[in-house]
Amino acid sequence: MGKPSQSEEAFLAAHKEHADGIFRFCLSRVGAREQALDLTQDVFAKTWDYVREGGAIDSWKAFLYRTAHNAIIDFYRKKKSVSLDVLEESGFEPSTNEAQHTTAEFAHIRSVLSSLDETYRVPLTLRYMEGLTPAEIARVLSLTPNVVSVRINRGLAQLRTKLHII
Amino acid sequence: MKYDHTDTFFDQARREQLTSAEKERMYTFLTSYIAHKPIRTKAIERSPWFIGIAFLRPLPLIAFSLIILLSGGTVFAAEHALPGDALYPIKVSITEEVRAALIVSSEKQALWAVERAERRIAEATLLMAEDRLTPEIRTELDAHITAHAEDAHRAVDNVETTPETSESRMADTGTRELQAHIQSRILAAEKARDRIIRSSVRLAFSATPHAEMAQAKASTEDAAEVRTMALTIEPPTATDTAPNAAELSTLTASEPPREELRGRVAGLIETAHERSKNTDRVVSRLEKRLGSDVAQSARERFNEAERERIVGASAFAEGRLEEAETRFERSLDLMLAVQEDGESEVSEQADDDTLPTATSTATTTATTSVETHLQIEVGIEQPL
């Protein structure tokens, strides 16, 4: 291998910058840390597949979140065919070796987040946890910026109620 | 925990991150992933001879090629040249390229590209039978076969797009049959190529020459089945080739067994690399055409195969040869399965075309929420 090409560097830099965000985004939607890890890795692998086919990416952030969004949808599509039987046998048990990461606090945050409607939760986390602009979120979710803003506001209202903030 | 503002809530939430070990692991995976799947470049460069001719396009090209074609003797003799022969470049870079350039219809282009791939396989088979298939020639033939198969794929795809809107429904079934026919030939050619590479590499390192010879012979027979060989092949008899293999075994017997394994795995790496490219193409085509669960599951299995391949490569680099071997074997099997499924899926789809398109449009519209998505998907599965 020669020295890394421009797109390789850009790709690895994007990984450095956005891996945490993508991971959190996946985690907020699939729940289990290990699955979120797998998904994150897949997202970056898929993104590279796109780059190497000559695909141009003008905003890594938007592209990565969009890929993640699609990967999560795929994940749920695939999941329903396997998981029920497994769950019945083993019982639902959150992965155990999360020890120091899943402090009670993160668990609390996650449970609050997951109690929000999915419609609001996704734009909301993208906006405030990951710092995407409404326009970027609109691209990720294939919505108009207006719809995104409305959902963010409604989501905030819902979150305030859950957190008992007046 | 109490939050007085949603901002503090999100500040807390943002602290959940990958551990540095997790990040490191993923980074390592990705660097080896991109090293194994580099940015795509054209697999084979056109010969300088042909580039020279191509500048004369288009009328003078035809005139020039006619002169060459009519000049008879050399060209005719070149038709039977093998790699390494003096006339071989004329055969591959001039007569065949000229013929390719003169073909107008996509169907004929596809057929010609397949035939060229099959010619290269026939040559490889012949050389292997004569024990003249050096690694250099193998690599070159391999690149040619891959390039021709790619050309054929592209031409087939073109065939498909043209008659779509026209009123000629009648002609449509004929086109489909032709496409299926060409595609099965491409796949057969690609499989034969993989087997040739694999057995020739194994042959070179083999400690048990007789078993390997049998395998190599099996693969030459496979290749012979590929059909319409431009050359007639005399299948090698066991007695012809056994002495060579025996020599080989005396050479390699003194080597430590470790080296054999290393050689075998090296061959697997090469094969897996090639097959990965092909499988990737098959899956991409599936996705273009179906866009459904089938394509998706193919992609997933392919990704798994890729992961095995990459992990195998790092195992190889770190000297864990046994692990590398099993991983590569598994990856190869997976990819082969994906290719075979993909091929049968495509031909099934040719029979019944309306169903998958309905599925794919329904699935693409449902992107906003997972729940609605699931409902839609369940909804369309029932009535069929």
Coordinates of C-alpha atoms in Angstrom, one line a residue:
Chain A
M1 CA 0.0 0.0 0.0
G2 CA 1.3 3.4 -0.9
K3 CA 0.5 6.5 1.1
P4 CA -3.1 7.0 1.8
S5 CA -5.0 8.8 -0.9
Q6 CA -7.0 11.9 -0.4
S7 CA -10.3 10.2 -0.1
E8 CA -8.9 7.6 2.4
E9 CA -7.7 10.5 4.6
A10 CA -11.0 12.3 4.4
F11 CA -12.8 9.0 5.2
L12 CA -10.6 8.3 8.2
A13 CA -10.9 11.9 9.4
A14 CA -14.7 11.6 9.2
H15 CA -14.5 8.5 11.3
K16 CA -12.5 10.2 13.9
E17 CA -14.9 13.1 14.0
H18 CA -18.2 11.4 13.8
A19 CA -17.8 7.9 15.2
D20 CA -19.1 8.9 18.6
G21 CA -22.0 10.7 17.2
I22 CA -23.0 7.9 14.9
F23 CA -22.6 5.4 17.7
R24 CA -24.8 7.5 20.0
F25 CA -27.4 7.9 17.3
C26 CA -27.5 4.1 16.7
L27 CA -27.5 3.5 20.4
S28 CA -30.4 5.8 21.0
R29 CA -32.4 3.8 18.5
V30 CA -31.4 0.1 19.0
G31 CA -30.8 0.1 22.8
A32 CA -28.0 -2.4 23.1
R33 CA -24.5 -1.2 23.1
E34 CA -23.0 -4.1 21.1
Q35 CA -25.6 -3.8 18.3
A36 CA -25.0 -0.1 18.1
L37 CA -21.2 -0.8 17.8
D38 CA -21.8 -3.3 14.9
L39 CA -24.1 -0.8 13.2
T40 CA -21.6 2.0 13.6
Q41 CA -18.9 -0.1 12.0
D42 CA -21.3 -1.1 9.2
V43 CA -22.2 2.5 8.6
F44 CA -18.6 3.4 8.0
A45 CA -17.9 0.3 5.9
K46 CA -20.9 1.1 3.7
T47 CA -19.8 4.7 3.4
W48 CA -16.4 3.6 2.2
D49 CA -18.1 1.3 -0.3
Y50 CA -19.9 4.3 -1.7
V51 CA -16.7 6.4 -1.8
R52 CA -14.7 3.7 -3.6
E53 CA -17.3 3.4 -6.3
G54 CA -16.6 7.0 -7.1
G55 CA -19.4 8.5 -5.1
A56 CA -18.9 12.1 -4.1
I57 CA -19.7 13.2 -0.5
D58 CA -20.1 17.0 0.1
S59 CA -21.2 16.7 3.7
W60 CA -19.8 13.8 5.6
K61 CA -21.9 14.5 8.6
A62 CA -25.2 14.4 6.7
F63 CA -24.2 11.5 4.7
L64 CA -23.1 9.4 7.7
Y65 CA -26.2 10.1 9.6
R66 CA -28.3 9.3 6.6
T67 CA -26.5 6.0 6.1
A68 CA -27.0 5.3 9.8
H69 CA -30.7 6.1 9.6
N70 CA -31.0 3.6 6.7
A71 CA -28.9 1.0 8.5
I72 CA -31.2 1.2 11.5
I73 CA -34.3 0.7 9.4
D74 CA -32.6 -2.3 7.8
F75 CA -31.7 -3.5 11.2
Y76 CA -35.3 -3.5 12.4
R77 CA -36.5 -5.1 9.3
K78 CA -34.1 -8.0 9.7
K79 CA -34.5 -8.2 13.4
K80 CA -38.2 -9.0 13.5
S81 CA -37.6 -12.4 11.8
V82 CA -35.1 -13.7 14.3
S83 CA -35.3 -12.1 17.6
L84 CA -38.7 -13.2 19.0
D85 CA -37.8 -16.9 19.4
V86 CA -34.5 -16.0 20.8
L87 CA -36.1 -13.6 23.3
E88 CA -38.6 -16.2 24.4
E89 CA -35.9 -18.7 25.2
S90 CA -33.3 -16.5 26.8
G91 CA -35.6 -13.8 28.2
F92 CA -34.8 -10.2 27.6
E93 CA -31.5 -9.4 29.2
P94 CA -29.6 -6.2 28.5
S95 CA -26.1 -7.0 27.6
T96 CA -24.1 -7.5 30.8
N97 CA -20.5 -6.3 30.1
E98 CA -21.5 -2.7 29.8
A99 CA -20.4 -2.2 33.4
Q100 CA -18.8 1.2 33.6
H101 CA -20.4 2.7 30.5
T102 CA -24.0 2.2 31.4
T103 CA -24.1 4.0 34.6
A104 CA -27.5 4.4 36.1
E105 CA -27.6 7.9 34.7
F106 CA -27.1 6.9 31.1
A107 CA -29.8 4.2 31.6
H108 CA -32.1 6.9 32.9
I109 CA -31.4 9.2 30.0
R110 CA -32.0 6.4 27.6
S111 CA -35.2 5.4 29.2
V112 CA -36.4 9.0 29.0
L113 CA -35.4 9.3 25.4
S114 CA -37.0 6.0 24.4
S115 CA -40.3 7.1 26.1
L116 CA -40.6 9.8 23.5
D117 CA -42.4 9.2 20.2
E118 CA -40.0 8.0 17.6
T119 CA -41.2 10.7 15.3
Y120 CA -39.9 13.4 17.7
R121 CA -37.0 11.5 19.2
V122 CA -34.9 11.1 16.1
P123 CA -35.0 14.8 15.0
L124 CA -34.6 15.8 18.6
T125 CA -31.5 13.7 19.3
L126 CA -30.0 14.7 16.0
R127 CA -30.5 18.4 16.8
Y128 CA -29.4 18.6 20.4
M129 CA -27.2 15.6 20.9
E130 CA -25.4 15.5 17.6
G131 CA -25.7 19.2 16.7
L132 CA -27.1 18.8 13.2
T133 CA -28.9 21.8 11.8
P134 CA -32.6 21.4 10.8
A135 CA -31.6 21.5 7.2
E136 CA -29.1 18.7 7.7
I137 CA -31.7 16.6 9.6
A138 CA -34.1 17.2 6.8
R139 CA -31.6 15.6 4.4
V140 CA -31.0 12.7 6.7
L141 CA -34.7 11.9 7.2
S142 CA -35.9 12.9 3.8
L143 CA -38.2 15.5 5.3
T144 CA -38.6 19.2 4.7
P145 CA -36.8 21.6 7.1
N146 CA -40.2 22.9 8.2
V147 CA -41.4 19.5 9.2
V148 CA -38.2 18.9 11.1
S149 CA -38.4 22.2 13.0
V150 CA -42.0 21.4 14.0
R151 CA -41.0 17.9 15.2
I152 CA -38.1 19.3 17.2
N153 CA -40.3 21.8 19.0
R154 CA -43.0 19.2 19.7
G155 CA -40.3 16.8 20.8
L156 CA -38.9 19.4 23.2
A157 CA -42.3 20.0 24.7
Q158 CA -42.8 16.3 25.2
L159 CA -39.3 16.0 26.8
R160 CA -40.0 18.8 29.2
T161 CA -43.2 17.1 30.4
K162 CA -41.2 13.8 30.9
L163 CA -38.5 15.6 32.8
H164 CA -41.1 17.7 34.8
I165 CA -39.6 20.9 33.6
I166 CA -42.3 23.6 33.5
Chain B
M1 CA -31.4 12.8 38.5
K2 CA -33.2 16.1 38.0
Y3 CA -32.8 18.3 35.1
D4 CA -33.7 22.0 35.2
H5 CA -33.3 22.4 31.5
T6 CA -33.4 20.2 28.4
D7 CA -29.9 21.5 27.5
T8 CA -28.4 19.9 30.6
F9 CA -30.2 16.7 29.8
F10 CA -28.6 16.6 26.3
D11 CA -25.2 17.6 27.7
Q12 CA -25.4 14.6 29.9
A13 CA -26.6 12.4 27.1
R14 CA -23.7 13.5 24.9
R15 CA -21.2 12.2 27.3
E16 CA -22.0 8.6 26.3
Q17 CA -19.3 7.7 23.9
L18 CA -17.3 4.9 22.4
T19 CA -14.5 3.8 24.7
S20 CA -11.0 4.5 23.3
A21 CA -10.5 0.7 22.9
E22 CA -13.7 0.4 20.8
K23 CA -12.7 3.3 18.7
E24 CA -9.3 1.9 18.2
R25 CA -10.6 -1.4 17.2
M26 CA -13.0 0.1 14.7
Y27 CA -10.3 2.3 13.3
T28 CA -8.1 -0.7 12.7
F29 CA -10.9 -2.6 11.1
L30 CA -11.6 0.4 8.8
T31 CA -8.0 0.9 7.8
S32 CA -7.7 -2.7 6.8
Y33 CA -11.1 -2.5 5.1
I34 CA -10.1 0.4 2.9
A35 CA -6.7 -1.2 2.2
H36 CA -8.5 -4.3 0.9
K37 CA -11.1 -2.4 -1.0
P38 CA -9.2 0.4 -2.6
I39 CA -10.7 3.0 -4.8
R40 CA -11.7 1.4 -8.0
T41 CA -9.6 1.8 -11.0
K42 CA -9.9 0.2 -14.4
A43 CA -8.7 -3.4 -14.0
I44 CA -6.8 -3.5 -17.3
E45 CA -5.3 -0.8 -19.4
R46 CA -5.8 -0.9 -23.1
S47 CA -2.7 -1.9 -24.9
P48 CA -0.8 1.1 -26.4
W49 CA -1.2 -0.5 -29.8
F50 CA -4.9 -0.1 -29.5
I51 CA -4.8 3.4 -28.1
G52 CA -2.8 4.3 -31.2
I53 CA -5.5 2.9 -33.4
A54 CA -8.3 4.4 -31.4
F55 CA -7.1 7.9 -32.2
L56 CA -7.9 7.3 -35.8
R57 CA -11.6 6.9 -35.1
P58 CA -14.0 6.3 -36.6
L59 CA -13.8 5.9 -40.4
P60 CA -10.0 5.5 -40.7
L61 CA -10.3 2.9 -37.9
I62 CA -12.6 0.8 -40.0
A63 CA -10.4 1.1 -43.0
F64 CA -7.3 0.3 -41.0
S65 CA -8.9 -2.7 -39.4
L66 CA -10.0 -3.9 -42.8
I67 CA -6.5 -3.8 -44.0
I68 CA -5.4 -5.8 -41.0
L69 CA -8.2 -8.3 -41.3
L70 CA -7.7 -8.7 -45.0
S71 CA -3.9 -9.0 -44.7
G72 CA -4.8 -12.5 -43.6
G73 CA -1.7 -14.6 -42.8
T74 CA -0.4 -13.0 -39.6
V75 CA -3.8 -12.4 -38.1
F76 CA -4.9 -15.9 -38.9
A77 CA -1.8 -17.4 -37.4
A78 CA -2.2 -15.2 -34.4
E79 CA -5.6 -16.6 -33.7
H80 CA -4.0 -19.7 -32.3
A81 CA -1.2 -18.1 -30.3
L82 CA -0.9 -18.6 -26.6
P83 CA 0.3 -16.3 -23.9
G84 CA 4.1 -16.1 -24.2
D85 CA 4.0 -16.6 -28.0
A86 CA 5.2 -13.8 -30.2
L87 CA 1.9 -13.4 -32.0
Y88 CA -0.2 -13.5 -28.9
P89 CA -0.3 -9.6 -28.4
I90 CA -1.5 -9.3 -32.0
K91 CA -4.3 -11.7 -31.2
V92 CA -5.4 -10.1 -28.0
S93 CA -4.7 -6.4 -28.6
I94 CA -5.4 -6.1 -32.3
T95 CA -7.7 -8.6 -33.9
E96 CA -9.9 -9.1 -30.9
E97 CA -10.0 -5.4 -30.1
V98 CA -10.8 -4.5 -33.7
R99 CA -13.6 -7.0 -33.7
A100 CA -14.9 -5.5 -30.5
A101 CA -14.8 -2.0 -31.9
L102 CA -16.7 -3.0 -35.0
I103 CA -19.6 -4.5 -33.1
V104 CA -22.5 -2.1 -32.7
S105 CA -25.3 -3.9 -30.9
S106 CA -25.1 -4.4 -27.1
E107 CA -26.1 -8.0 -27.4
K108 CA -23.3 -8.9 -29.8
Q109 CA -20.9 -6.9 -27.7
A110 CA -21.9 -8.9 -24.6
L111 CA -21.5 -12.1 -26.5
W112 CA -18.1 -11.2 -27.8
A113 CA -16.9 -10.1 -24.4
V114 CA -18.0 -13.4 -22.9
E115 CA -16.4 -15.3 -25.7
R116 CA -13.1 -13.4 -25.1
A117 CA -13.3 -14.3 -21.4
E118 CA -13.8 -17.9 -22.4
R119 CA -10.9 -17.8 -24.8
R120 CA -8.7 -16.6 -22.0
I121 CA -9.9 -19.4 -19.8
A122 CA -9.2 -21.9 -22.6
E123 CA -5.7 -20.5 -22.8
A124 CA -5.1 -20.7 -19.1
T125 CA -6.4 -24.3 -19.1
L126 CA -4.2 -25.3 -22.0
L127 CA -1.1 -23.7 -20.4
M128 CA -1.9 -25.3 -17.0
A129 CA -2.2 -28.7 -18.7
E130 CA 1.3 -28.1 -20.2
D131 CA 2.6 -26.8 -17.0
R132 CA 3.4 -23.5 -18.6
L133 CA 1.1 -21.3 -16.5
T134 CA 3.5 -19.0 -14.7
P135 CA 2.2 -16.7 -12.0
E136 CA 2.8 -13.7 -14.4
I137 CA 0.7 -15.2 -17.2
R138 CA -1.9 -16.3 -14.7
T139 CA -2.2 -12.8 -13.3
E140 CA -2.4 -11.3 -16.8
L141 CA -5.1 -13.8 -18.0
D142 CA -7.0 -13.2 -14.8
A143 CA -7.0 -9.5 -15.4
H144 CA -8.2 -10.0 -18.9
I145 CA -11.0 -12.4 -17.9
T146 CA -12.1 -10.0 -15.2
A147 CA -12.1 -7.0 -17.6
H148 CA -14.0 -9.0 -20.3
A149 CA -16.6 -10.2 -17.8
E150 CA -17.0 -6.6 -16.7
D151 CA -17.5 -5.5 -20.3
A152 CA -20.0 -8.2 -20.8
H153 CA -21.9 -7.2 -17.7
R154 CA -22.0 -3.6 -18.9
A155 CA -23.2 -4.6 -22.4
V156 CA -25.9 -6.8 -20.9
D157 CA -27.1 -4.0 -18.8
N158 CA -27.3 -1.8 -21.9
V159 CA -29.4 -4.4 -23.7
E160 CA -31.8 -4.3 -20.8
T161 CA -32.4 -0.6 -20.8
T162 CA -33.1 0.0 -24.5
P163 CA -36.2 -2.1 -25.1
E164 CA -37.9 -1.2 -21.8
T165 CA -40.1 1.6 -23.2
S166 CA -40.7 0.3 -26.7
E167 CA -44.0 -1.4 -27.6
S168 CA -42.2 -4.5 -28.6
R169 CA -43.4 -6.8 -25.8
M170 CA -42.8 -9.8 -28.0
A171 CA -39.2 -9.1 -28.4
D172 CA -38.8 -8.7 -24.7
T173 CA -38.9 -12.3 -23.7
G174 CA -36.3 -13.1 -26.3
T175 CA -34.1 -10.4 -24.9
R176 CA -34.5 -11.7 -21.4
E177 CA -33.6 -15.2 -22.5
L178 CA -30.5 -13.9 -24.2
Q179 CA -29.6 -11.9 -21.1
A180 CA -30.0 -14.9 -18.8
H181 CA -28.0 -16.9 -21.2
I182 CA -25.1 -14.4 -21.3
Q183 CA -25.2 -14.0 -17.6
S184 CA -24.9 -17.6 -16.9
R185 CA -22.0 -17.8 -19.3
I186 CA -20.3 -14.9 -17.5
L187 CA -20.8 -16.5 -14.2
A188 CA -19.5 -19.8 -15.5
A189 CA -16.5 -18.1 -16.8
E190 CA -15.9 -16.3 -13.5
K191 CA -16.2 -19.6 -11.6
A192 CA -13.9 -21.4 -14.0
R193 CA -11.3 -18.6 -13.6
D194 CA -11.5 -18.8 -9.8
R195 CA -11.0 -22.5 -9.9
I196 CA -8.1 -22.2 -12.2
I197 CA -6.4 -19.7 -10.1
R198 CA -7.0 -21.7 -7.0
S199 CA -5.8 -25.0 -8.3
S200 CA -2.8 -23.5 -10.1
V201 CA -1.7 -21.8 -6.9
R202 CA -2.3 -24.9 -4.8
L203 CA -0.5 -26.9 -7.4
A204 CA 2.6 -24.8 -7.0
F205 CA 2.7 -25.4 -3.3
S206 CA 1.2 -28.7 -3.0
A207 CA 2.7 -31.5 -1.0
T208 CA 0.2 -34.1 -2.2
P209 CA 0.5 -33.7 -5.9
H210 CA -1.8 -36.4 -7.0
A211 CA -4.8 -35.2 -5.2
E212 CA -4.1 -31.7 -6.3
M213 CA -3.6 -32.9 -9.9
A214 CA -7.0 -34.5 -9.7
Q215 CA -8.4 -31.2 -8.6
A216 CA -6.6 -29.3 -11.2
K217 CA -7.9 -31.7 -13.8
A218 CA -11.4 -31.3 -12.5
S219 CA -11.1 -27.6 -12.9
T220 CA -9.9 -28.0 -16.5
E221 CA -12.9 -30.1 -17.1
D222 CA -15.1 -27.4 -15.6
A223 CA -13.5 -24.9 -17.8
A224 CA -14.1 -27.1 -20.8
E225 CA -17.7 -27.1 -20.0
V226 CA -17.9 -23.4 -20.2
R227 CA -18.5 -24.0 -23.9
T228 CA -17.6 -22.6 -27.3
M229 CA -13.9 -22.7 -26.8
A230 CA -12.0 -20.9 -29.5
L231 CA -9.3 -23.5 -29.2
T232 CA -9.6 -27.2 -29.1
I233 CA -8.2 -28.6 -25.9
E234 CA -6.7 -31.9 -25.3
P235 CA -7.5 -32.7 -21.7
P236 CA -4.2 -33.6 -20.0
T237 CA -3.9 -37.3 -19.0
A238 CA -2.7 -38.2 -15.6
T239 CA 0.5 -39.8 -16.9
D240 CA 1.5 -36.6 -18.9
T241 CA 1.4 -34.4 -15.9
A242 CA 2.3 -36.7 -13.1
P243 CA 6.1 -36.4 -13.6
N244 CA 6.0 -32.6 -13.3
A245 CA 4.0 -32.9 -10.1
A246 CA 6.4 -35.5 -8.8
E247 CA 9.3 -33.1 -9.4
L248 CA 7.4 -30.4 -7.6
S249 CA 6.8 -32.7 -4.7
T250 CA 10.5 -33.5 -4.3
L251 CA 11.2 -29.8 -4.4
T252 CA 8.7 -28.9 -1.8
A253 CA 9.2 -31.9 0.4
S254 CA 12.3 -30.4 1.8
E255 CA 10.5 -27.2 2.7
P256 CA 8.9 -27.0 6.2
P257 CA 5.2 -27.7 6.1
R258 CA 4.6 -24.2 7.3
E259 CA 5.7 -22.8 4.0
E260 CA 3.1 -25.0 2.2
L261 CA 0.4 -23.7 4.3
R262 CA 1.6 -20.1 3.8
G263 CA 1.5 -20.7 0.1
R264 CA -1.9 -22.1 0.2
V265 CA -3.2 -19.2 2.2
A266 CA -1.5 -16.8 -0.2
G267 CA -3.4 -18.4 -3.0
L268 CA -6.6 -18.2 -1.1
I269 CA -6.0 -14.5 -0.5
E270 CA -5.7 -13.9 -4.2
T271 CA -8.7 -15.9 -5.0
A272 CA -10.8 -14.3 -2.3
H273 CA -9.7 -10.8 -3.5
E274 CA -10.9 -11.6 -7.0
R275 CA -14.1 -13.3 -5.9
S276 CA -14.8 -10.4 -3.7
K277 CA -14.7 -8.0 -6.7
N278 CA -17.1 -10.3 -8.6
T279 CA -19.5 -10.8 -5.8
D280 CA -19.6 -7.1 -5.1
R281 CA -20.6 -6.7 -8.7
V282 CA -23.3 -9.4 -8.5
V283 CA -24.7 -7.8 -5.4
S284 CA -24.7 -4.3 -6.8
R285 CA -26.5 -5.6 -9.8
L286 CA -29.0 -7.3 -7.6
E287 CA -29.6 -4.1 -5.7
K288 CA -30.1 -2.2 -8.9
R289 CA -32.6 -4.6 -10.2
L290 CA -34.4 -5.8 -7.1
G291 CA -33.8 -3.3 -4.4
S292 CA -35.7 -5.7 -2.1
D293 CA -35.0 -7.9 0.9
V294 CA -33.2 -10.4 -1.4
A295 CA -30.6 -7.9 -2.4
Q296 CA -30.3 -6.7 1.1
S297 CA -29.7 -10.2 2.5
A298 CA -27.2 -10.8 -0.3
R299 CA -25.4 -7.6 0.7
E300 CA -25.4 -8.6 4.3
R301 CA -23.9 -12.0 3.6
F302 CA -21.4 -10.4 1.3
N303 CA -20.4 -8.0 4.1
E304 CA -20.0 -10.9 6.4
A305 CA -17.8 -12.6 3.8
E306 CA -15.8 -9.4 3.5
R307 CA -15.3 -9.3 7.2
E308 CA -14.1 -12.9 7.3
R309 CA -11.7 -12.0 4.5
I310 CA -10.3 -9.0 6.2
V311 CA -9.9 -10.7 9.5
G312 CA -8.3 -13.6 7.7
A313 CA -5.9 -11.2 6.1
S314 CA -4.8 -9.8 9.4
A315 CA -4.5 -13.3 10.8
F316 CA -2.3 -14.1 7.9
A317 CA -0.2 -11.0 8.4
E318 CA 0.2 -12.0 12.1
G319 CA 1.3 -15.5 11.2
R320 CA -1.8 -17.3 12.4
L321 CA -2.0 -19.3 9.2
E322 CA -4.5 -21.9 10.3
E323 CA -7.0 -19.3 11.3
A324 CA -6.4 -17.4 8.1
E325 CA -7.1 -20.5 6.1
T326 CA -10.4 -21.3 7.7
R327 CA -11.5 -17.7 7.5
F328 CA -10.7 -17.5 3.8
E329 CA -12.4 -20.8 3.1
R330 CA -15.5 -19.5 4.8
S331 CA -15.4 -16.2 3.1
L332 CA -15.0 -17.9 -0.3
D333 CA -17.9 -20.2 0.4
L334 CA -20.1 -17.4 1.5
M335 CA -19.3 -15.4 -1.6
L336 CA -19.9 -18.3 -3.9
A337 CA -23.3 -18.9 -2.2
V338 CA -24.2 -15.2 -2.6
Q339 CA -23.3 -15.3 -6.3
E340 CA -25.3 -18.4 -6.9
D341 CA -28.3 -17.2 -5.1
G342 CA -28.0 -13.9 -6.9
E343 CA -27.9 -15.5 -10.2
S344 CA -30.9 -17.7 -9.6
E345 CA -32.8 -14.7 -8.2
V346 CA -32.1 -12.7 -11.4
S347 CA -33.4 -15.5 -13.6
E348 CA -36.5 -16.0 -11.4
Q349 CA -37.2 -12.3 -11.6
A350 CA -37.0 -12.5 -15.4
D351 CA -40.1 -14.8 -15.2
D352 CA -42.1 -12.7 -12.8
D353 CA -41.1 -9.1 -13.0
T354 CA -44.0 -7.2 -11.4
L355 CA -43.7 -8.4 -7.8
P356 CA -40.3 -7.1 -6.8
T357 CA -40.9 -3.6 -8.2
A358 CA -44.0 -3.2 -6.2
T359 CA -42.0 -4.2 -3.1
S360 CA -39.2 -1.8 -3.7
T361 CA -41.4 1.2 -4.3
A362 CA -43.3 0.4 -1.2
T363 CA -40.2 0.1 0.8
T364 CA -38.5 3.2 -0.4
T365 CA -41.4 5.5 0.4
A366 CA -41.4 4.3 4.0
T367 CA -38.4 6.0 5.4
T368 CA -39.7 8.3 8.1
S369 CA -40.3 5.9 10.9
V370 CA -39.4 2.4 11.7
E371 CA -42.9 1.6 12.9
T372 CA -44.7 2.7 9.7
H373 CA -42.0 0.9 7.8
L374 CA -42.7 -2.3 9.5
Q375 CA -46.4 -2.0 9.0
I376 CA -46.0 -1.4 5.3
E377 CA -43.7 -4.3 4.9
V378 CA -45.9 -6.7 6.8
G379 CA -48.9 -5.3 4.8
I380 CA -47.5 -6.2 1.5
E381 CA -46.3 -9.6 2.4
Q382 CA -49.7 -10.9 3.2
P383 CA -51.8 -10.5 0.1
L384 CA -49.3 -12.2 -2.2

